[in-house]
PDB file of C-alpha atoms in Angstrom:
ATOM      1  CA  UNK Q  20       3.948 -16.360  31.897  1.00 50.00           C
ATOM      2  CA  UNK Q  21       6.457 -17.426  34.203  1.00 55.00           C
ATOM      3  CA  UNK Q  22       9.779 -16.715  31.922  1.00 55.00           C
ATOM      4  CA  UNK Q  23      11.418 -19.725  30.610  1.00 53.00           C
ATOM      5  CA  UNK Q  24      10.760 -20.406  26.476  1.00 57.00           C
ATOM      6  CA  UNK Q  25      10.557 -23.136  25.802  1.00 57.00           C
ATOM      7  CA  UNK Q  26      12.005 -25.070  23.560  1.00 57.00           C
ATOM      8  CA  UNK Q  27      10.437 -27.819  20.094  1.00 54.00           C
ATOM      9  CA  UNK Q  28      12.030 -31.184  21.259  1.00 54.00           C
ATOM     10  CA  UNK Q  29      14.349 -32.144  18.712  1.00 61.00           C
ATOM     11  CA  UNK Q  30      12.422 -35.979  18.261  1.00 60.00           C
ATOM     12  CA  UNK Q  31       8.958 -34.151  17.475  1.00 71.00           C
ATOM     13  CA  UNK Q  32       7.743 -36.807  14.689  1.00 74.00           C
ATOM     14  CA  UNK Q  33       6.110 -34.063  11.644  1.00 70.00           C
ATOM     15  CA  UNK Q  34       2.116 -33.852  10.882  1.00 69.00           C
ATOM     16  CA  UNK Q  35       0.807 -33.987   7.947  1.00 60.00           C
ATOM     17  CA  UNK Q  36      -0.807 -30.685   6.703  1.00 67.00           C
ATOM     18  CA  UNK Q  37      -1.854 -31.837   3.622  1.00 67.00           C
ATOM     19  CA  UNK Q  38      -4.915 -33.900   2.514  1.00 74.00           C
ATOM     20  CA  UNK Q  39      -3.673 -37.526   2.226  1.00 81.00           C
ATOM     21  CA  UNK Q  40      -5.362 -39.774  -0.783  1.00 88.00           C
ATOM     22  CA  UNK Q  41      -7.039 -42.720  -0.312  1.00 92.00           C
ATOM     23  CA  UNK Q  42      -3.761 -45.584  -0.995  1.00 93.00           C
ATOM     24  CA  UNK Q  43      -5.675 -48.052  -2.387  1.00 94.00           C
ATOM     25  CA  UNK Q  44      -7.563 -45.741  -4.571  1.00 96.00           C
ATOM     26  CA  UNK Q  45      -4.919 -44.346  -6.171  1.00 94.00           C
ATOM     27  CA  UNK Q  46      -4.025 -48.079  -6.715  1.00 93.00           C
ATOM     28  CA  UNK Q  47      -7.338 -48.744  -8.728  1.00 95.00           C
ATOM     29  CA  UNK Q  48      -6.274 -45.394 -11.223  1.00 95.00           C
ATOM     30  CA  UNK Q  49      -2.978 -46.049 -11.519  1.00 93.00           C
ATOM     31  CA  UNK Q  50      -4.141 -50.557 -12.309  1.00 93.00           C
ATOM     32  CA  UNK Q  51      -7.014 -48.952 -14.421  1.00 93.00           C
ATOM     33  CA  UNK Q  52      -4.947 -46.844 -16.896  1.00 90.00           C
ATOM     34  CA  UNK Q  53      -2.857 -49.697 -18.196  1.00 91.00           C
ATOM     35  CA  UNK Q  54      -6.066 -49.923 -20.432  1.00 91.00           C
ATOM     36  CA  UNK Q  55      -6.375 -46.918 -21.946  1.00 86.00           C
ATOM     37  CA  UNK Q  56      -9.819 -48.055 -23.326  1.00 91.00           C
ATOM     38  CA  UNK Q  57     -10.981 -48.993 -19.403  1.00 94.00           C
ATOM     39  CA  UNK Q  58     -13.351 -47.747 -17.641  1.00 96.00           C
ATOM     40  CA  UNK Q  59     -15.291 -48.200 -14.738  1.00 96.00           C
ATOM     41  CA  UNK Q  60     -18.551 -46.665 -12.981  1.00 97.00           C
ATOM     42  CA  UNK Q  61     -18.096 -45.500  -9.485  1.00 98.00           C
ATOM     43  CA  UNK Q  62     -19.482 -43.032  -6.476  1.00 98.00           C
ATOM     44  CA  UNK Q  63     -17.360 -40.020  -5.245  1.00 97.00           C
ATOM     45  CA  UNK Q  64     -18.656 -38.562  -2.043  1.00 96.00           C
ATOM     46  CA  UNK Q  65     -16.075 -34.883  -2.422  1.00 95.00           C
ATOM     47  CA  UNK Q  66     -16.628 -31.661  -0.019  1.00 92.00           C
ATOM     48  CA  UNK Q  67     -20.303 -30.350  -1.305  1.00 87.00           C
ATOM     49  CA  UNK Q  68     -22.079 -32.883  -2.846  1.00 92.00           C
ATOM     50  CA  UNK Q  69     -21.546 -36.804  -4.045  1.00 95.00           C
ATOM     51  CA  UNK Q  70     -20.087 -36.619  -7.888  1.00 96.00           C
ATOM     52  CA  UNK Q  71     -20.477 -40.424  -9.804  1.00 97.00           C
ATOM     53  CA  UNK Q  72     -20.157 -40.780 -13.303  1.00 97.00           C
ATOM     54  CA  UNK Q  73     -17.483 -43.400 -15.193  1.00 98.00           C
ATOM     55  CA  UNK Q  74     -13.620 -43.703 -14.340  1.00 98.00           C
ATOM     56  CA  UNK Q  75     -11.311 -43.302 -16.996  1.00 97.00           C
ATOM     57  CA  UNK Q  76      -7.546 -42.926 -17.798  1.00 94.00           C
ATOM     58  CA  UNK Q  77      -5.753 -39.617 -17.672  1.00 89.00           C
ATOM     59  CA  UNK Q  78      -5.175 -39.927 -20.987  1.00 90.00           C
ATOM     60  CA  UNK Q  79      -8.974 -40.848 -22.141  1.00 93.00           C
ATOM     61  CA  UNK Q  80      -9.686 -37.766 -19.866  1.00 91.00           C
ATOM     62  CA  UNK Q  81      -7.484 -35.817 -21.984  1.00 87.00           C
ATOM     63  CA  UNK Q  82      -9.139 -36.977 -25.395  1.00 87.00           C
ATOM     64  CA  UNK Q  83     -11.918 -36.229 -23.938  1.00 89.00           C
ATOM     65  CA  UNK Q  84     -11.847 -32.643 -22.574  1.00 82.00           C
ATOM     66  CA  UNK Q  85      -9.711 -32.296 -26.370  1.00 81.00           C
ATOM     67  CA  UNK Q  86     -12.941 -33.364 -28.065  1.00 82.00           C
ATOM     68  CA  UNK Q  87     -15.548 -31.515 -26.684  1.00 79.00           C
ATOM     69  CA  UNK Q  88     -13.522 -28.104 -26.858  1.00 73.00           C
ATOM     70  CA  UNK Q  89     -13.397 -28.803 -31.095  1.00 70.00           C
ATOM     71  CA  UNK Q  90     -16.751 -28.943 -30.559  1.00 70.00           C
ATOM     72  CA  UNK Q  91     -17.199 -25.588 -29.474  1.00 67.00           C
ATOM     73  CA  UNK Q  92     -16.891 -23.134 -32.243  1.00 64.00           C
ATOM     74  CA  UNK Q  93     -14.920 -20.512 -30.551  1.00 65.00           C
ATOM     75  CA  UNK Q  94     -12.199 -17.773 -30.921  1.00 64.00           C
ATOM     76  CA  UNK Q  95      -9.497 -20.073 -28.728  1.00 62.00           C
ATOM     77  CA  UNK Q  96     -11.335 -23.137 -28.857  1.00 63.00           C
ATOM     78  CA  UNK Q  97      -8.163 -25.477 -30.280  1.00 63.00           C
ATOM     79  CA  UNK Q  98      -6.489 -24.008 -27.875  1.00 63.00           C
ATOM     80  CA  UNK Q  99      -8.151 -24.721 -25.513  1.00 68.00           C
ATOM     81  CA  UNK Q 100      -8.231 -28.178 -26.973  1.00 65.00           C
ATOM     82  CA  UNK Q 101      -4.966 -29.153 -26.122  1.00 67.00           C
ATOM     83  CA  UNK Q 102      -4.743 -27.247 -22.957  1.00 65.00           C
ATOM     84  CA  UNK Q 103      -4.510 -30.473 -20.364  1.00 63.00           C
ATOM     85  CA  UNK Q 104      -1.916 -32.258 -23.074  1.00 66.00           C
ATOM     86  CA  UNK Q 105       0.163 -28.204 -22.707  1.00 64.00           C
ATOM     87  CA  UNK Q 106       0.764 -28.261 -18.796  1.00 63.00           C
ATOM     88  CA  UNK Q 107       0.763 -32.657 -18.683  1.00 63.00           C
ATOM     89  CA  UNK Q 108       4.605 -31.684 -20.806  1.00 60.00           C
ATOM     90  CA  UNK Q 109       5.554 -28.928 -19.112  1.00 60.00           C
ATOM     91  CA  UNK Q 110       5.554 -31.059 -15.559  1.00 60.00           C
ATOM     92  CA  UNK Q 111       7.233 -33.778 -17.103  1.00 58.00           C
ATOM     93  CA  UNK Q 112       9.804 -31.437 -18.409  1.00 60.00           C
ATOM     94  CA  UNK Q 113       9.971 -29.715 -15.126  1.00 61.00           C
ATOM     95  CA  UNK Q 114      10.337 -33.516 -13.605  1.00 57.00           C
ATOM     96  CA  UNK Q 115      12.914 -34.823 -15.379  1.00 58.00           C
ATOM     97  CA  UNK Q 116      10.695 -37.800 -15.632  1.00 55.00           C
ATOM     98  CA  UNK Q 117       7.045 -39.043 -16.866  1.00 52.00           C
ATOM     99  CA  UNK Q 118       5.633 -39.426 -14.265  1.00 50.00           C
ATOM    100  CA  UNK Q 119       5.009 -42.927 -14.572  1.00 53.00           C
ATOM    101  CA  UNK Q 120       6.289 -43.938 -10.643  1.00 61.00           C
ATOM    102  CA  UNK Q 121       3.934 -41.633  -8.787  1.00 79.00           C
ATOM    103  CA  UNK Q 122       1.316 -41.980  -7.844  1.00 87.00           C
ATOM    104  CA  UNK Q 123      -2.594 -39.819  -9.326  1.00 90.00           C
ATOM    105  CA  UNK Q 124      -2.443 -37.357  -8.127  1.00 89.00           C
ATOM    106  CA  UNK Q 125      -5.977 -36.501  -9.599  1.00 91.00           C
ATOM    107  CA  UNK Q 126      -9.181 -38.520 -10.458  1.00 96.00           C
ATOM    108  CA  UNK Q 127     -11.113 -38.467 -13.697  1.00 96.00           C
ATOM    109  CA  UNK Q 128     -14.133 -39.610 -14.965  1.00 97.00           C
ATOM    110  CA  UNK Q 129     -16.379 -38.992 -18.544  1.00 96.00           C
ATOM    111  CA  UNK Q 130     -20.573 -39.287 -18.014  1.00 96.00           C
ATOM    112  CA  UNK Q 131     -20.207 -37.278 -14.945  1.00 96.00           C
ATOM    113  CA  UNK Q 132     -23.525 -36.058 -12.921  1.00 95.00           C
ATOM    114  CA  UNK Q 133     -22.983 -33.647 -10.525  1.00 94.00           C
ATOM    115  CA  UNK Q 134     -24.921 -33.907  -6.532  1.00 93.00           C
ATOM    116  CA  UNK Q 135     -25.533 -31.071  -4.071  1.00 87.00           C
ATOM    117  CA  UNK Q 136     -27.808 -32.353  -1.577  1.00 74.00           C
ATOM    118  CA  UNK Q 137     -30.624 -31.654  -3.092  1.00 68.00           C
ATOM    119  CA  UNK Q 138     -30.372 -27.608  -2.434  1.00 68.00           C
ATOM    120  CA  UNK Q 139     -29.905 -27.395  -6.779  1.00 77.00           C
ATOM    121  CA  UNK Q 140     -30.594 -29.046  -9.477  1.00 85.00           C
ATOM    122  CA  UNK Q 141     -28.376 -31.790 -10.394  1.00 90.00           C
ATOM    123  CA  UNK Q 142     -25.376 -31.129 -12.749  1.00 91.00           C
ATOM    124  CA  UNK Q 143     -24.352 -33.248 -15.460  1.00 92.00           C
ATOM    125  CA  UNK Q 144     -21.142 -32.513 -17.981  1.00 91.00           C
ATOM    126  CA  UNK Q 145     -18.923 -34.911 -20.063  1.00 92.00           C
ATOM    127  CA  UNK Q 146     -15.673 -35.015 -18.610  1.00 94.00           C
ATOM    128  CA  UNK Q 147     -14.449 -34.072 -14.802  1.00 95.00           C
ATOM    129  CA  UNK Q 148     -11.074 -34.169 -12.555  1.00 93.00           C
ATOM    130  CA  UNK Q 149     -11.264 -33.683  -9.080  1.00 94.00           C
ATOM    131  CA  UNK Q 150      -8.297 -33.638  -6.749  1.00 93.00           C
ATOM    132  CA  UNK Q 151      -7.937 -37.113  -5.100  1.00 94.00           C
ATOM    133  CA  UNK Q 152      -7.432 -35.955  -1.922  1.00 93.00           C
ATOM    134  CA  UNK Q 153     -10.830 -34.011  -1.937  1.00 95.00           C
ATOM    135  CA  UNK Q 154     -12.460 -37.595  -2.049  1.00 96.00           C
ATOM    136  CA  UNK Q 155     -13.718 -38.491   1.473  1.00 95.00           C
ATOM    137  CA  UNK Q 156     -15.247 -41.876  -0.125  1.00 96.00           C
ATOM    138  CA  UNK Q 157     -15.984 -43.964  -2.942  1.00 97.00           C
ATOM    139  CA  UNK Q 158     -17.854 -46.697  -3.954  1.00 97.00           C
ATOM    140  CA  UNK Q 159     -17.783 -48.848  -7.043  1.00 96.00           C
ATOM    141  CA  UNK Q 160     -20.859 -48.335  -9.678  1.00 96.00           C
ATOM    142  CA  UNK Q 161     -23.895 -45.668 -10.088  1.00 93.00           C
ATOM    143  CA  UNK Q 162     -26.665 -44.812  -8.221  1.00 90.00           C
ATOM    144  CA  UNK Q 163     -30.246 -46.623  -8.775  1.00 83.00           C
ATOM    145  CA  UNK Q 164     -32.746 -44.591 -10.192  1.00 74.00           C
ATOM    146  CA  UNK Q 165     -35.423 -43.217  -7.458  1.00 69.00           C
ATOM    147  CA  UNK Q 166     -38.607 -45.614  -8.530  1.00 60.00           C
ATOM    148  CA  UNK Q 167     -41.941 -44.754  -7.609  1.00 53.00           C
TER     149      UNK Q 167
END
């Protein structure tokens, strides 16, 4: 140390500390949201593996979530079936708007397969929700089955 104190520059550029979502994927999801019945096969590279399934709208995911929980016969399953809708209403109230002008921060899939690089068997789930900033890469379509 030389005894001098260095002051940070007043004109320094701020640094982004959060991962940035792929703008094209955000816009694709937003476009898909214009028709609640629409879907696209997609493959995502995420931390720890690959996820593939049908890209669906948030509204379709909420409906599928509720339907899958209603099939479960347990205490609280009806309450949990309404959970995504309850969260959306609370967020909209906090924002003071309907959120329609914002770019999506989440991606929703149906008929999903999760792979972890061959370490364990693939996992299949009816619906999946992931943070868009965690998607490192993506491609339209699903992997072709291995033919040997």
